[in-house]
Coordinates of C-alpha atoms in Angstrom, one line a residue:
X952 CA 100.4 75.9 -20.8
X953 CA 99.2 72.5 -19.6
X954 CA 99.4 73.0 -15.9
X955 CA 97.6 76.4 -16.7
X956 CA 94.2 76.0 -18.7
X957 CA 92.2 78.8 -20.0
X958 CA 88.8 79.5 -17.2
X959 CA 85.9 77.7 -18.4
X960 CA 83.4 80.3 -19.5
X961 CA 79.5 80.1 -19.1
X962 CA 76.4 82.0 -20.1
X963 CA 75.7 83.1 -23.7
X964 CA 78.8 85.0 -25.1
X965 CA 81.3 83.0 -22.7
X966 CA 81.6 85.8 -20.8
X967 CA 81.7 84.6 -17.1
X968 CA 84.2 82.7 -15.7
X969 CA 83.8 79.2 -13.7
X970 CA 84.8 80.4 -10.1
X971 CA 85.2 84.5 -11.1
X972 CA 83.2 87.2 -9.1
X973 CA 81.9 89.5 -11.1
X974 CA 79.9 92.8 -11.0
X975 CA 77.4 94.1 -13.3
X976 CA 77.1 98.0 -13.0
X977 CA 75.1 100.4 -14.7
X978 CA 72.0 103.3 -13.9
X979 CA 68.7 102.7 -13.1
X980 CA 66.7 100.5 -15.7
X981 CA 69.7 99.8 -18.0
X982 CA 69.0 96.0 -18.0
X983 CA 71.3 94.8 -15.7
X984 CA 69.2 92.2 -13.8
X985 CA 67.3 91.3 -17.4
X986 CA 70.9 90.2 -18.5
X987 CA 71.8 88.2 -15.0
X988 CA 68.6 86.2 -15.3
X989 CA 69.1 85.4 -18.9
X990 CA 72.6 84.1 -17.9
X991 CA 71.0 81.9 -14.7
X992 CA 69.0 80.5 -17.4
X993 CA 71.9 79.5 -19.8
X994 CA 73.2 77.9 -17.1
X995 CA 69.6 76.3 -15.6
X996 CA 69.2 74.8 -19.2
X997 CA 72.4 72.9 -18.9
X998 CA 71.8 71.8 -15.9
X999 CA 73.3 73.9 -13.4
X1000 CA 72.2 74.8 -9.7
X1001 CA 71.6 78.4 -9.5
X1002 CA 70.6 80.4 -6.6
X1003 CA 69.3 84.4 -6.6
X1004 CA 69.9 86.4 -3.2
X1005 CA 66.8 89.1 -3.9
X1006 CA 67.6 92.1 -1.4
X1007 CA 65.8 94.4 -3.8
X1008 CA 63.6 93.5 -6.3
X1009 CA 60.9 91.3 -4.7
X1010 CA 59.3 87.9 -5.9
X1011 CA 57.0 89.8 -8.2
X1012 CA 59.2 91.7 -10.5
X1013 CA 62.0 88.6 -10.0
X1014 CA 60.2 85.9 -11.0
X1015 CA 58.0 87.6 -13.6
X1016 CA 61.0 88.6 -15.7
X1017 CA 62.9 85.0 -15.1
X1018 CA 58.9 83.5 -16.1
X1019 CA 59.2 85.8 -19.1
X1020 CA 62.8 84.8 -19.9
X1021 CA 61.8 80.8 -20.2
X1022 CA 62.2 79.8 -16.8
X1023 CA 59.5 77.2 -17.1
X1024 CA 58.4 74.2 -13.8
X1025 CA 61.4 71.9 -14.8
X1026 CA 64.1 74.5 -14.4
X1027 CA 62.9 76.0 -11.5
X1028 CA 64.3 72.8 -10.1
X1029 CA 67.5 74.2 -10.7
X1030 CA 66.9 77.5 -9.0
X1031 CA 67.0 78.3 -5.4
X1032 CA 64.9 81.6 -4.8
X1033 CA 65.5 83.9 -1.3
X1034 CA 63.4 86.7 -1.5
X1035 CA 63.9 89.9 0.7
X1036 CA 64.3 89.2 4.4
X1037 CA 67.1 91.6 5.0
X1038 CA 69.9 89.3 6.0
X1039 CA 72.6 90.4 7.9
X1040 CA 75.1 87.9 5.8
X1041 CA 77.9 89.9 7.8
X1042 CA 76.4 87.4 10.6
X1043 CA 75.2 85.1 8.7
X1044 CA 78.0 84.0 6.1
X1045 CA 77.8 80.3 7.3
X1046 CA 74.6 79.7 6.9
X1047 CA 74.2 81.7 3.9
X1048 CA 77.0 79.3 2.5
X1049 CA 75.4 76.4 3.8
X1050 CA 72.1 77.4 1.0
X1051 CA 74.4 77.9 -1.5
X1052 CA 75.8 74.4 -0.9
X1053 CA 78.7 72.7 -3.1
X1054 CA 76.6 72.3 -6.2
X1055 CA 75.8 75.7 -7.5
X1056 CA 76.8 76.5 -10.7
X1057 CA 76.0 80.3 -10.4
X1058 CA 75.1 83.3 -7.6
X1059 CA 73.4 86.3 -8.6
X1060 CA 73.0 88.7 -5.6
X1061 CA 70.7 91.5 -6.2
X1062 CA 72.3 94.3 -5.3
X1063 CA 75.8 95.1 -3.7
X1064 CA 74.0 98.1 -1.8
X1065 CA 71.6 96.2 -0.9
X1066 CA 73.5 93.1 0.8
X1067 CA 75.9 95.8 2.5
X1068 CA 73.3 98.2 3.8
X1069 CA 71.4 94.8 5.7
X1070 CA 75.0 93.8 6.8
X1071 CA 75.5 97.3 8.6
X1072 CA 78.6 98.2 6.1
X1073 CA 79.1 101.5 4.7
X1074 CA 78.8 101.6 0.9
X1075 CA 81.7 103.9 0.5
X1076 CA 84.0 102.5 2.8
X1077 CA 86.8 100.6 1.2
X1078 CA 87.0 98.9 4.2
X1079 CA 83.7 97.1 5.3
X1080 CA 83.4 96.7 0.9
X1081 CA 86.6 94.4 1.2
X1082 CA 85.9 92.6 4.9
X1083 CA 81.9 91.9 3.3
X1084 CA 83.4 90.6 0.3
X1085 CA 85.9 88.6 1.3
X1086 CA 84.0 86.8 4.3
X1087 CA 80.8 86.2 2.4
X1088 CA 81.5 85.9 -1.8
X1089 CA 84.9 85.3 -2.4
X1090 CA 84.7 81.6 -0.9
X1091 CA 81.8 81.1 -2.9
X1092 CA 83.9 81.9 -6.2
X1093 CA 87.4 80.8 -5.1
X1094 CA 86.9 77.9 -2.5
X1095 CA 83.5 76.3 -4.8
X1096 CA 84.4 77.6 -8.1
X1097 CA 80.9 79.1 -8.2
X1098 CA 80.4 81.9 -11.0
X1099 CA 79.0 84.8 -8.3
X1100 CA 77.4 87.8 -10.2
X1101 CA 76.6 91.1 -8.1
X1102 CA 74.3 93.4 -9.9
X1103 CA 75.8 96.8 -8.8
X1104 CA 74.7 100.6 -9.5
X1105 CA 75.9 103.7 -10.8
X1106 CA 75.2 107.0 -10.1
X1107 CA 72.8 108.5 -12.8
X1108 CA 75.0 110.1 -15.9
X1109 CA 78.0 108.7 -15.0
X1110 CA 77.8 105.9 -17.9
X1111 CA 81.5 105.3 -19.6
X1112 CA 83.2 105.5 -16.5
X1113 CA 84.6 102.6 -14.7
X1114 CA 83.8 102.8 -11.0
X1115 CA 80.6 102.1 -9.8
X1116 CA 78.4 104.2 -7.0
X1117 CA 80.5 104.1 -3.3
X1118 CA 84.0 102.8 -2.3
X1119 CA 86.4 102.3 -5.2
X1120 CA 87.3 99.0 -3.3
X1121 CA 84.4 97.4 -5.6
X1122 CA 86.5 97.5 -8.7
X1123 CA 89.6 96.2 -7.0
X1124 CA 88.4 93.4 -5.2
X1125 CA 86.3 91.9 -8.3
X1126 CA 87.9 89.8 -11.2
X1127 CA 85.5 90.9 -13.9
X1128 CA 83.2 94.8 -14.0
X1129 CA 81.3 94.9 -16.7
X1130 CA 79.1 97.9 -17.4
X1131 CA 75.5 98.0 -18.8
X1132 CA 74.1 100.7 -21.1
X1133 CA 70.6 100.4 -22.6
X1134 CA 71.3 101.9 -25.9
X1135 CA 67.7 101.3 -27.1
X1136 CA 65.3 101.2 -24.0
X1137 CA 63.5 97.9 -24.1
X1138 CA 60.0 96.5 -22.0
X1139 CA 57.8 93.3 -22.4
X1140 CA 56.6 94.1 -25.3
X1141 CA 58.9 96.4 -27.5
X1142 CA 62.4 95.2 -28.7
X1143 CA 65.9 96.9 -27.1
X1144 CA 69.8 96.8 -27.4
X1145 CA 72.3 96.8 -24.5
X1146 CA 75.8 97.5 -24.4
X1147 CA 78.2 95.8 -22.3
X1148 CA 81.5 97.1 -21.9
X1149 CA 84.6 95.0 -20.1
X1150 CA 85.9 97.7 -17.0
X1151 CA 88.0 95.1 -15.9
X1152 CA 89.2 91.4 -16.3
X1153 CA 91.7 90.2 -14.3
X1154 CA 92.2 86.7 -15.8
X1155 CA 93.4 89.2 -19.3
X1156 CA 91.1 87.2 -21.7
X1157 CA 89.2 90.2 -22.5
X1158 CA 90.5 93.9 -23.3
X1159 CA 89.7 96.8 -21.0
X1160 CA 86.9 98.8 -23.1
X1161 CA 85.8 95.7 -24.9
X1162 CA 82.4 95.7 -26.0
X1163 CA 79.2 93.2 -26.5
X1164 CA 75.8 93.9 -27.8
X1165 CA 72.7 92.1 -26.4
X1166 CA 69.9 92.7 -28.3
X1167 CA 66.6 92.3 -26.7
X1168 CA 63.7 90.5 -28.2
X1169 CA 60.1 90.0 -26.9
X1170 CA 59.3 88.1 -29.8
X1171 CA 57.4 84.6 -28.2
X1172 CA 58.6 85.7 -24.5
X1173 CA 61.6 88.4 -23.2
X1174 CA 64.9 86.6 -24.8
X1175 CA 68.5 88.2 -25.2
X1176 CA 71.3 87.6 -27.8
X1177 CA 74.6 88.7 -26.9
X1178 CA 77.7 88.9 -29.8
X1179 CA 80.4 91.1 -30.3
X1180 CA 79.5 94.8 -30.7
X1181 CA 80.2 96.4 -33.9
X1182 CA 79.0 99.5 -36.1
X1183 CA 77.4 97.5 -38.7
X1184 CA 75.8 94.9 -36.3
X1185 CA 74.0 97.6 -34.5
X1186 CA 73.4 99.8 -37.5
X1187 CA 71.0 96.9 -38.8
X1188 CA 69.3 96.0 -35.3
X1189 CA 68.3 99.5 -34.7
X1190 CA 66.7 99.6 -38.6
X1191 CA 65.0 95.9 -37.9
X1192 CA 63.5 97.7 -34.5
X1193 CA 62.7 100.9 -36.1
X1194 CA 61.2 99.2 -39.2
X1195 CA 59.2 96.2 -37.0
X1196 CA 57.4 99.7 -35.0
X1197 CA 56.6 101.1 -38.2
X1198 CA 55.1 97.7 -39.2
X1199 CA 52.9 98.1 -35.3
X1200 CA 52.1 101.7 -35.9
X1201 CA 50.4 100.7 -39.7
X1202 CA 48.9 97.3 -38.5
X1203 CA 47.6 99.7 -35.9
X1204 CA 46.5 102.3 -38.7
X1205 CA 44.7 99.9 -41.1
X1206 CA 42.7 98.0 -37.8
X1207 CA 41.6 101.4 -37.3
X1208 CA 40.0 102.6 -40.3
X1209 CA 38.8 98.8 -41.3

C-alpha cells in the first residue's frame, strides 16, 4: 500500500534495512566483521555518516581491514571511529547518542558481549539483554532510522542453528539475525566464500533459511561480493579459487627451478 512503503534497503545485496537492528552471528573468524565493514563502506561511498563502537577488536585490526576494504582519506570523513575504552553505555546512553548524532546512516557495534559485559549485564539474562537494548540501540534504529548492526557470537560448532551464544532475548528483540559461515576460509591474500543465512526478518521481506553468498576477493585490496546463494554459483567460485591456487602453486614451481 501507499501509506505502507516497502523499508529502504542499504549495503550490497539490499539486505539491511533503513532504521532495522540487526545482528550478525557466527564462530570465531567466520567473517562477520569483514562483511560489517564492507557494508559501512557501501554506505560511506554514498555518502552516508557511519560510526563503529570497537569494544573488541582494537584500532589495529579495525582499521587495517576497513584500509584493506577501500576505506581511503575522503571517506574516513564519513566514519566516526571509538576504539576500546570500555564504556559503560548502561550509564552512558545519552552521551553515547549524542556521538551518534541525527546524521548517521549506519552503527556497527563490535560485539554484543562486549558492550554488555562493560555495561555490567549478564549475557544470558533475558533481562538486562532487553533493558541494554532497548535503552541504548533501539532509539538509534527506531527514533533516527539509523541501520544499527551488532556483530554477535556463537558458541563453536553450533553453526545452522538460530540462537546465538547467551540469552535467547537476542533473537527476539532484533528485527533481522543473520548468520555467517565461512564456507572457504579466506585472509589478505588468498580468496574465500561466506554464507549468510536469514534466522530471522521481522519486516517478512526475506524467508527464514534464506541464503546469500559473499565471495571474498583480495584481488587489488580485500573486496566482497554478495548475490543470492545457489549450487551452481558456488560450484564455479570454489573451481575459480581452486584453479587461481593451482595457477600460485605453478608460478611458484617455475620461479623456482628458473
Amino acid at each position: 500500500a501507499t501509506d505502507h512503503p516497502a523499508p529502504k534497503r542499504l549495503g550490497q545485496g539490499r539486505i539491511l534495512y533503513d532504521g532495522g537492528l540487526h545482528t550478525l552471528v557466527g564462530e570465531p573468524e567466520s567473517g562477520k566483521s569483514v562483511l560489517a565493514y564492507q557494508w559501512m563502506i557501501d554506505v560511506m561511498r554514498s555518502g552516508g555518516r557511519c560510526v563503529l563502537l570497537d569494544e573488541e577488536a582494537g584500532p589495529y585490526d579495525a582499521m587495517g581491514k576497513l584500509q584493506a576494504l577501500g576505506l581511503t582519506r575522503d571517506l574516513a570523513q564519513h566514519l566516526t571511529y571509538l576504539q576500546p575504552r570500555g564504556r559503560n553505555l548502561d550509564r552512558l546512553a545519552n552521551e553515547f547518542h549524542e556521538v551518534v548524532g541525527h546524521d548517521c546512516k549506519m552503527l556497527v557495534v563490535d560485539s554484543m558481549a562486549a558492550v554488555l559485559a562493560t555495561a555490567g549485564k549478564e549475557e544470558n539474562s533475558n533481562a538486562d539483554v532487553t533493558e541494554f537494548v532497548n535503552k541504548v540501540l533501539l532509539p538509534l534504529a527506531k527514533g533516527r532510522g539509523v541501520a544499527v548492526v551488532v556483530i554477535d557470537h556463537k558458541t563453536k560448532g553450533t553453526t545452522g542453528e538460530r540462537y546465538s551464544r547467551g540469552a535467547s532475548a537476542k533473537l527476539g528483540i532484533v528485527d533481522m539475525s543473520i548468520e555467517v559461515e565461512a564456507t572457504t576460509p579466506f585472509s589478505r591474500d588468498q580468496d574465500g566464500l561466506l554464507k549468510l543465512t536469514c534466522h530471522k526478518d521481522r519486516f517478512g521481506y526475506t524467508g527464514r533459511g534464506f541464503t546469500w553468498q559473499a565471495k571474498v576477493g583480495t584481488t587489488g585490496g580485500l573486496h566482497l561480493e554478495i548475490g543470492r546463494w545457489g549450487e551452481e554459483g558456488v560450484r564455479a567460485l570454489v573451481g575459480s579459487m581452486m584453479r587461481a591456487e593451482q595457477d600460485k602453486k605453478n608460478n611458484l614451481c617455475a620461479r623456482i627451478l628458473q
